[in-house]
Amino acid sequence: MAELLRVQNLSHHYYSHSGWLGRKRVEAVKHVSFTLEPSETIAILGESGSGKSTLAKILSGMTKPSSGDIFVNGEGLIFGDYQRRCRLIRMIFQDPHTSLNPNTTIGRILEAPLLLNTEHDNLQRQKKIDEVLENVGLLRDHSEFYPSMLSSAQQQRLSLARALILNPKVIVSDGGIAAQDISLRAQMANIMLEQQRRFGLSYVIVTNDLDLVQHLADKVMLMHQGEAVEYCDNHTFFDNPAHELSKRLLRSYNSRNEFSYKSRTDPST
């Protein structure tokens, strides 16, 4: 199968103040490369400050890379070409409370990308809004609601609907799914998998939730101090990781799962 997304030697640096009138160069992302095929998911892991969220912002066009290239279907993306990029790569933000305009109805929130990026008439836009709401498990009537009238889980579904509205090839999720409780997180993950099966979407998921990684991801990339220190398929990561940081994450994950299992089966724990 032909690759859909190619990220090649992507880097980003910035300067921070260091001492009196001094500046320090910070390498937030260092020469990161990976590929995705249609219907594939890669999970980006890493501790706080590892560069994973910066990488997500570069992919979505929010942050300009210092060097490197991003290709979708073999064509390079240019920073600042927002109209073309938003048709190809869309983003689900971590906190729907701050990313959804509280003073705008859900219908208007979903209509805005269509007004800016398509030539649909009123009936076509409404049909698309109704369709995408149903695809994520919301009702057509929700288009008349305001975001504050929805539960947190419904707001997250709305964020996915907004990402889907332009039929993108790739969706980037920066930690949004992991913010929910276990049952709601599972529901959201299953909705994403269903959309992936229907439309051939590829996902880039920024998370440290290894349950989610195991359930959703085909590939795993672990970042540390801006570098990709582990890049492999899902089974290799969980069964035979190479990097010591990966091994520590998995030891903690397995210990936590073992304790949880004992707590459920042994009344004395």
PDB file of N, CA, C and O in Angstrom, residues 71-108:
ATOM      1  N   PHE A  71       4.969  15.442   3.687  1.00  0.00           N
ATOM      2  CA  PHE A  71       4.350  15.088   2.416  1.00  0.00           C
ATOM      3  C   PHE A  71       3.046  14.332   2.662  1.00  0.00           C
ATOM      4  O   PHE A  71       2.987  13.456   3.533  1.00  0.00           O
ATOM      5  N   VAL A  72       2.015  14.674   1.913  1.00  0.00           N
ATOM      6  CA  VAL A  72       0.762  13.919   1.912  1.00  0.00           C
ATOM      7  C   VAL A  72       0.510  13.469   0.476  1.00  0.00           C
ATOM      8  O   VAL A  72       0.470  14.296  -0.437  1.00  0.00           O
ATOM      9  N   ASN A  73       0.401  12.155   0.303  1.00  0.00           N
ATOM     10  CA  ASN A  73       0.270  11.576  -1.042  1.00  0.00           C
ATOM     11  C   ASN A  73       1.383  12.054  -1.973  1.00  0.00           C
ATOM     12  O   ASN A  73       1.159  12.301  -3.169  1.00  0.00           O
ATOM     13  N   GLY A  74       2.578  12.199  -1.422  1.00  0.00           N
ATOM     14  CA  GLY A  74       3.746  12.551  -2.217  1.00  0.00           C
ATOM     15  C   GLY A  74       3.920  14.030  -2.480  1.00  0.00           C
ATOM     16  O   GLY A  74       4.943  14.437  -3.055  1.00  0.00           O
ATOM     17  N   GLU A  75       2.952  14.870  -2.091  1.00  0.00           N
ATOM     18  CA  GLU A  75       3.047  16.307  -2.329  1.00  0.00           C
ATOM     19  C   GLU A  75       3.435  17.030  -1.047  1.00  0.00           C
ATOM     20  O   GLU A  75       2.836  16.820   0.007  1.00  0.00           O
ATOM     21  N   GLY A  76       4.426  17.899  -1.131  1.00  0.00           N
ATOM     22  CA  GLY A  76       4.902  18.615   0.033  1.00  0.00           C
ATOM     23  C   GLY A  76       3.924  19.671   0.513  1.00  0.00           C
ATOM     24  O   GLY A  76       3.266  20.333  -0.299  1.00  0.00           O
ATOM     25  N   LEU A  77       3.827  19.812   1.837  1.00  0.00           N
ATOM     26  CA  LEU A  77       3.002  20.851   2.435  1.00  0.00           C
ATOM     27  C   LEU A  77       3.872  22.068   2.736  1.00  0.00           C
ATOM     28  O   LEU A  77       4.987  21.928   3.241  1.00  0.00           O
ATOM     29  N   ILE A  78       3.339  23.234   2.469  1.00  0.00           N
ATOM     30  CA  ILE A  78       4.059  24.484   2.702  1.00  0.00           C
ATOM     31  C   ILE A  78       3.423  25.189   3.889  1.00  0.00           C
ATOM     32  O   ILE A  78       2.190  25.351   3.951  1.00  0.00           O
ATOM     33  N   PHE A  79       4.239  25.597   4.840  1.00  0.00           N
ATOM     34  CA  PHE A  79       3.722  26.328   5.996  1.00  0.00           C
ATOM     35  C   PHE A  79       3.061  27.626   5.539  1.00  0.00           C
ATOM     36  O   PHE A  79       3.611  28.380   4.744  1.00  0.00           O
ATOM     37  N   GLY A  80       1.854  27.876   6.027  1.00  0.00           N
ATOM     38  CA  GLY A  80       1.106  29.071   5.645  1.00  0.00           C
ATOM     39  C   GLY A  80       0.045  28.817   4.604  1.00  0.00           C
ATOM     40  O   GLY A  80      -0.855  29.648   4.423  1.00  0.00           O
ATOM     41  N   ASP A  81       0.103  27.662   3.923  1.00  0.00           N
ATOM     42  CA  ASP A  81      -0.949  27.288   2.967  1.00  0.00           C
ATOM     43  C   ASP A  81      -2.056  26.577   3.740  1.00  0.00           C
ATOM     44  O   ASP A  81      -2.249  25.374   3.641  1.00  0.00           O
ATOM     45  N   TYR A  82      -2.791  27.356   4.534  1.00  0.00           N
ATOM     46  CA  TYR A  82      -3.747  26.772   5.473  1.00  0.00           C
ATOM     47  C   TYR A  82      -4.929  26.119   4.762  1.00  0.00           C
ATOM     48  O   TYR A  82      -5.455  25.107   5.224  1.00  0.00           O
ATOM     49  N   GLN A  83      -5.360  26.690   3.661  1.00  0.00           N
ATOM     50  CA  GLN A  83      -6.532  26.139   2.989  1.00  0.00           C
ATOM     51  C   GLN A  83      -6.254  24.731   2.473  1.00  0.00           C
ATOM     52  O   GLN A  83      -7.081  23.829   2.637  1.00  0.00           O
ATOM     53  N   ARG A  84      -5.082  24.543   1.901  1.00  0.00           N
ATOM     54  CA  ARG A  84      -4.753  23.201   1.400  1.00  0.00           C
ATOM     55  C   ARG A  84      -4.499  22.239   2.548  1.00  0.00           C
ATOM     56  O   ARG A  84      -4.957  21.100   2.529  1.00  0.00           O
ATOM     57  N   ARG A  85      -3.769  22.697   3.563  1.00  0.00           N
ATOM     58  CA  ARG A  85      -3.425  21.808   4.668  1.00  0.00           C
ATOM     59  C   ARG A  85      -4.673  21.353   5.419  1.00  0.00           C
ATOM     60  O   ARG A  85      -4.782  20.193   5.790  1.00  0.00           O
ATOM     61  N   CYS A  86      -5.616  22.279   5.662  1.00  0.00           N
ATOM     62  CA  CYS A  86      -6.774  21.902   6.478  1.00  0.00           C
ATOM     63  C   CYS A  86      -7.686  20.925   5.752  1.00  0.00           C
ATOM     64  O   CYS A  86      -8.515  20.273   6.387  1.00  0.00           O
ATOM     65  N   ARG A  87      -7.556  20.801   4.448  1.00  0.00           N
ATOM     66  CA  ARG A  87      -8.294  19.768   3.730  1.00  0.00           C
ATOM     67  C   ARG A  87      -7.631  18.399   3.873  1.00  0.00           C
ATOM     68  O   ARG A  87      -8.266  17.371   3.631  1.00  0.00           O
ATOM     69  N   LEU A  88      -6.360  18.407   4.240  1.00  0.00           N
ATOM     70  CA  LEU A  88      -5.597  17.159   4.329  1.00  0.00           C
ATOM     71  C   LEU A  88      -5.363  16.726   5.766  1.00  0.00           C
ATOM     72  O   LEU A  88      -5.438  15.526   6.078  1.00  0.00           O
ATOM     73  N   ILE A  89      -5.032  17.672   6.640  1.00  0.00           N
ATOM     74  CA  ILE A  89      -4.702  17.356   8.034  1.00  0.00           C
ATOM     75  C   ILE A  89      -5.528  18.247   8.948  1.00  0.00           C
ATOM     76  O   ILE A  89      -5.495  19.475   8.836  1.00  0.00           O
ATOM     77  N   ARG A  90      -6.270  17.617   9.852  1.00  0.00           N
ATOM     78  CA  ARG A  90      -7.086  18.358  10.823  1.00  0.00           C
ATOM     79  C   ARG A  90      -6.668  17.943  12.236  1.00  0.00           C
ATOM     80  O   ARG A  90      -6.104  16.875  12.433  1.00  0.00           O
ATOM     81  N   MET A  91      -6.991  18.790  13.209  1.00  0.00           N
ATOM     82  CA  MET A  91      -6.521  18.554  14.570  1.00  0.00           C
ATOM     83  C   MET A  91      -7.670  18.521  15.569  1.00  0.00           C
ATOM     84  O   MET A  91      -8.624  19.295  15.461  1.00  0.00           O
ATOM     85  N   ILE A  92      -7.580  17.581  16.527  1.00  0.00           N
ATOM     86  CA  ILE A  92      -8.451  17.563  17.693  1.00  0.00           C
ATOM     87  C   ILE A  92      -7.634  18.105  18.853  1.00  0.00           C
ATOM     88  O   ILE A  92      -6.608  17.538  19.216  1.00  0.00           O
ATOM     89  N   PHE A  93      -8.095  19.204  19.442  1.00  0.00           N
ATOM     90  CA  PHE A  93      -7.339  19.826  20.513  1.00  0.00           C
ATOM     91  C   PHE A  93      -7.622  19.153  21.848  1.00  0.00           C
ATOM     92  O   PHE A  93      -8.655  18.498  22.048  1.00  0.00           O
ATOM     93  N   GLN A  94      -6.711  19.351  22.790  1.00  0.00           N
ATOM     94  CA  GLN A  94      -6.763  18.657  24.072  1.00  0.00           C
ATOM     95  C   GLN A  94      -7.982  19.047  24.894  1.00  0.00           C
ATOM     96  O   GLN A  94      -8.607  18.204  25.521  1.00  0.00           O
ATOM     97  N   ASP A  95      -8.342  20.321  24.889  1.00  0.00           N
ATOM     98  CA  ASP A  95      -9.413  20.786  25.760  1.00  0.00           C
ATOM     99  C   ASP A  95     -10.529  21.420  24.931  1.00  0.00           C
ATOM    100  O   ASP A  95     -10.394  22.548  24.446  1.00  0.00           O
ATOM    101  N   PRO A  96     -11.650  20.723  24.742  1.00  0.00           N
ATOM    102  CA  PRO A  96     -12.740  21.295  23.947  1.00  0.00           C
ATOM    103  C   PRO A  96     -13.346  22.540  24.569  1.00  0.00           C
ATOM    104  O   PRO A  96     -13.935  23.371  23.885  1.00  0.00           O
ATOM    105  N   HIS A  97     -13.198  22.707  25.901  1.00  0.00           N
ATOM    106  CA  HIS A  97     -13.756  23.879  26.569  1.00  0.00           C
ATOM    107  C   HIS A  97     -13.109  25.168  26.057  1.00  0.00           C
ATOM    108  O   HIS A  97     -13.761  26.215  25.998  1.00  0.00           O
ATOM    109  N   THR A  98     -11.836  25.110  25.694  1.00  0.00           N
ATOM    110  CA  THR A  98     -11.136  26.301  25.211  1.00  0.00           C
ATOM    111  C   THR A  98     -11.051  26.367  23.689  1.00  0.00           C
ATOM    112  O   THR A  98     -10.800  27.432  23.132  1.00  0.00           O
ATOM    113  N   SER A  99     -11.260  25.253  22.995  1.00  0.00           N
ATOM    114  CA  SER A  99     -11.131  25.242  21.538  1.00  0.00           C
ATOM    115  C   SER A  99     -12.471  25.426  20.826  1.00  0.00           C
ATOM    116  O   SER A  99     -12.495  25.646  19.613  1.00  0.00           O
ATOM    117  N   LEU A 100     -13.592  25.353  21.575  1.00  0.00           N
ATOM    118  CA  LEU A 100     -14.917  25.546  20.989  1.00  0.00           C
ATOM    119  C   LEU A 100     -15.477  26.881  21.458  1.00  0.00           C
ATOM    120  O   LEU A 100     -15.534  27.148  22.662  1.00  0.00           O
ATOM    121  N   ASN A 101     -15.900  27.709  20.532  1.00  0.00           N
ATOM    122  CA  ASN A 101     -16.430  29.030  20.866  1.00  0.00           C
ATOM    123  C   ASN A 101     -17.750  28.880  21.626  1.00  0.00           C
ATOM    124  O   ASN A 101     -18.733  28.372  21.071  1.00  0.00           O
ATOM    125  N   PRO A 102     -17.807  29.319  22.886  1.00  0.00           N
ATOM    126  CA  PRO A 102     -19.019  29.112  23.683  1.00  0.00           C
ATOM    127  C   PRO A 102     -20.198  29.956  23.217  1.00  0.00           C
ATOM    128  O   PRO A 102     -21.346  29.689  23.589  1.00  0.00           O
ATOM    129  N   ASN A 103     -19.939  30.991  22.402  1.00  0.00           N
ATOM    130  CA  ASN A 103     -20.996  31.900  21.964  1.00  0.00           C
ATOM    131  C   ASN A 103     -21.530  31.568  20.572  1.00  0.00           C
ATOM    132  O   ASN A 103     -22.294  32.355  19.999  1.00  0.00           O
ATOM    133  N   THR A 104     -21.115  30.418  20.033  1.00  0.00           N
ATOM    134  CA  THR A 104     -21.501  30.022  18.681  1.00  0.00           C
ATOM    135  C   THR A 104     -22.191  28.662  18.727  1.00  0.00           C
ATOM    136  O   THR A 104     -21.744  27.767  19.440  1.00  0.00           O
ATOM    137  N   THR A 105     -23.267  28.519  17.993  1.00  0.00           N
ATOM    138  CA  THR A 105     -23.967  27.230  17.981  1.00  0.00           C
ATOM    139  C   THR A 105     -23.100  26.169  17.313  1.00  0.00           C
ATOM    140  O   THR A 105     -22.190  26.476  16.520  1.00  0.00           O
ATOM    141  N   ILE A 106     -23.417  24.931  17.613  1.00  0.00           N
ATOM    142  CA  ILE A 106     -22.670  23.815  17.044  1.00  0.00           C
ATOM    143  C   ILE A 106     -22.774  23.812  15.523  1.00  0.00           C
ATOM    144  O   ILE A 106     -21.791  23.543  14.818  1.00  0.00           O
ATOM    145  N   GLY A 107     -23.950  24.129  15.011  1.00  0.00           N
ATOM    146  CA  GLY A 107     -24.106  24.199  13.556  1.00  0.00           C
ATOM    147  C   GLY A 107     -23.177  25.214  12.925  1.00  0.00           C
ATOM    148  O   GLY A 107     -22.555  24.952  11.889  1.00  0.00           O
ATOM    149  N   ARG A 108     -23.057  26.385  13.559  1.00  0.00           N
ATOM    150  CA  ARG A 108     -22.162  27.424  13.032  1.00  0.00           C
ATOM    151  C   ARG A 108     -20.697  27.017  13.153  1.00  0.00           C
ATOM    152  O   ARG A 108     -19.877  27.327  12.280  1.00  0.00           O
TER     153      ARG A 108
END
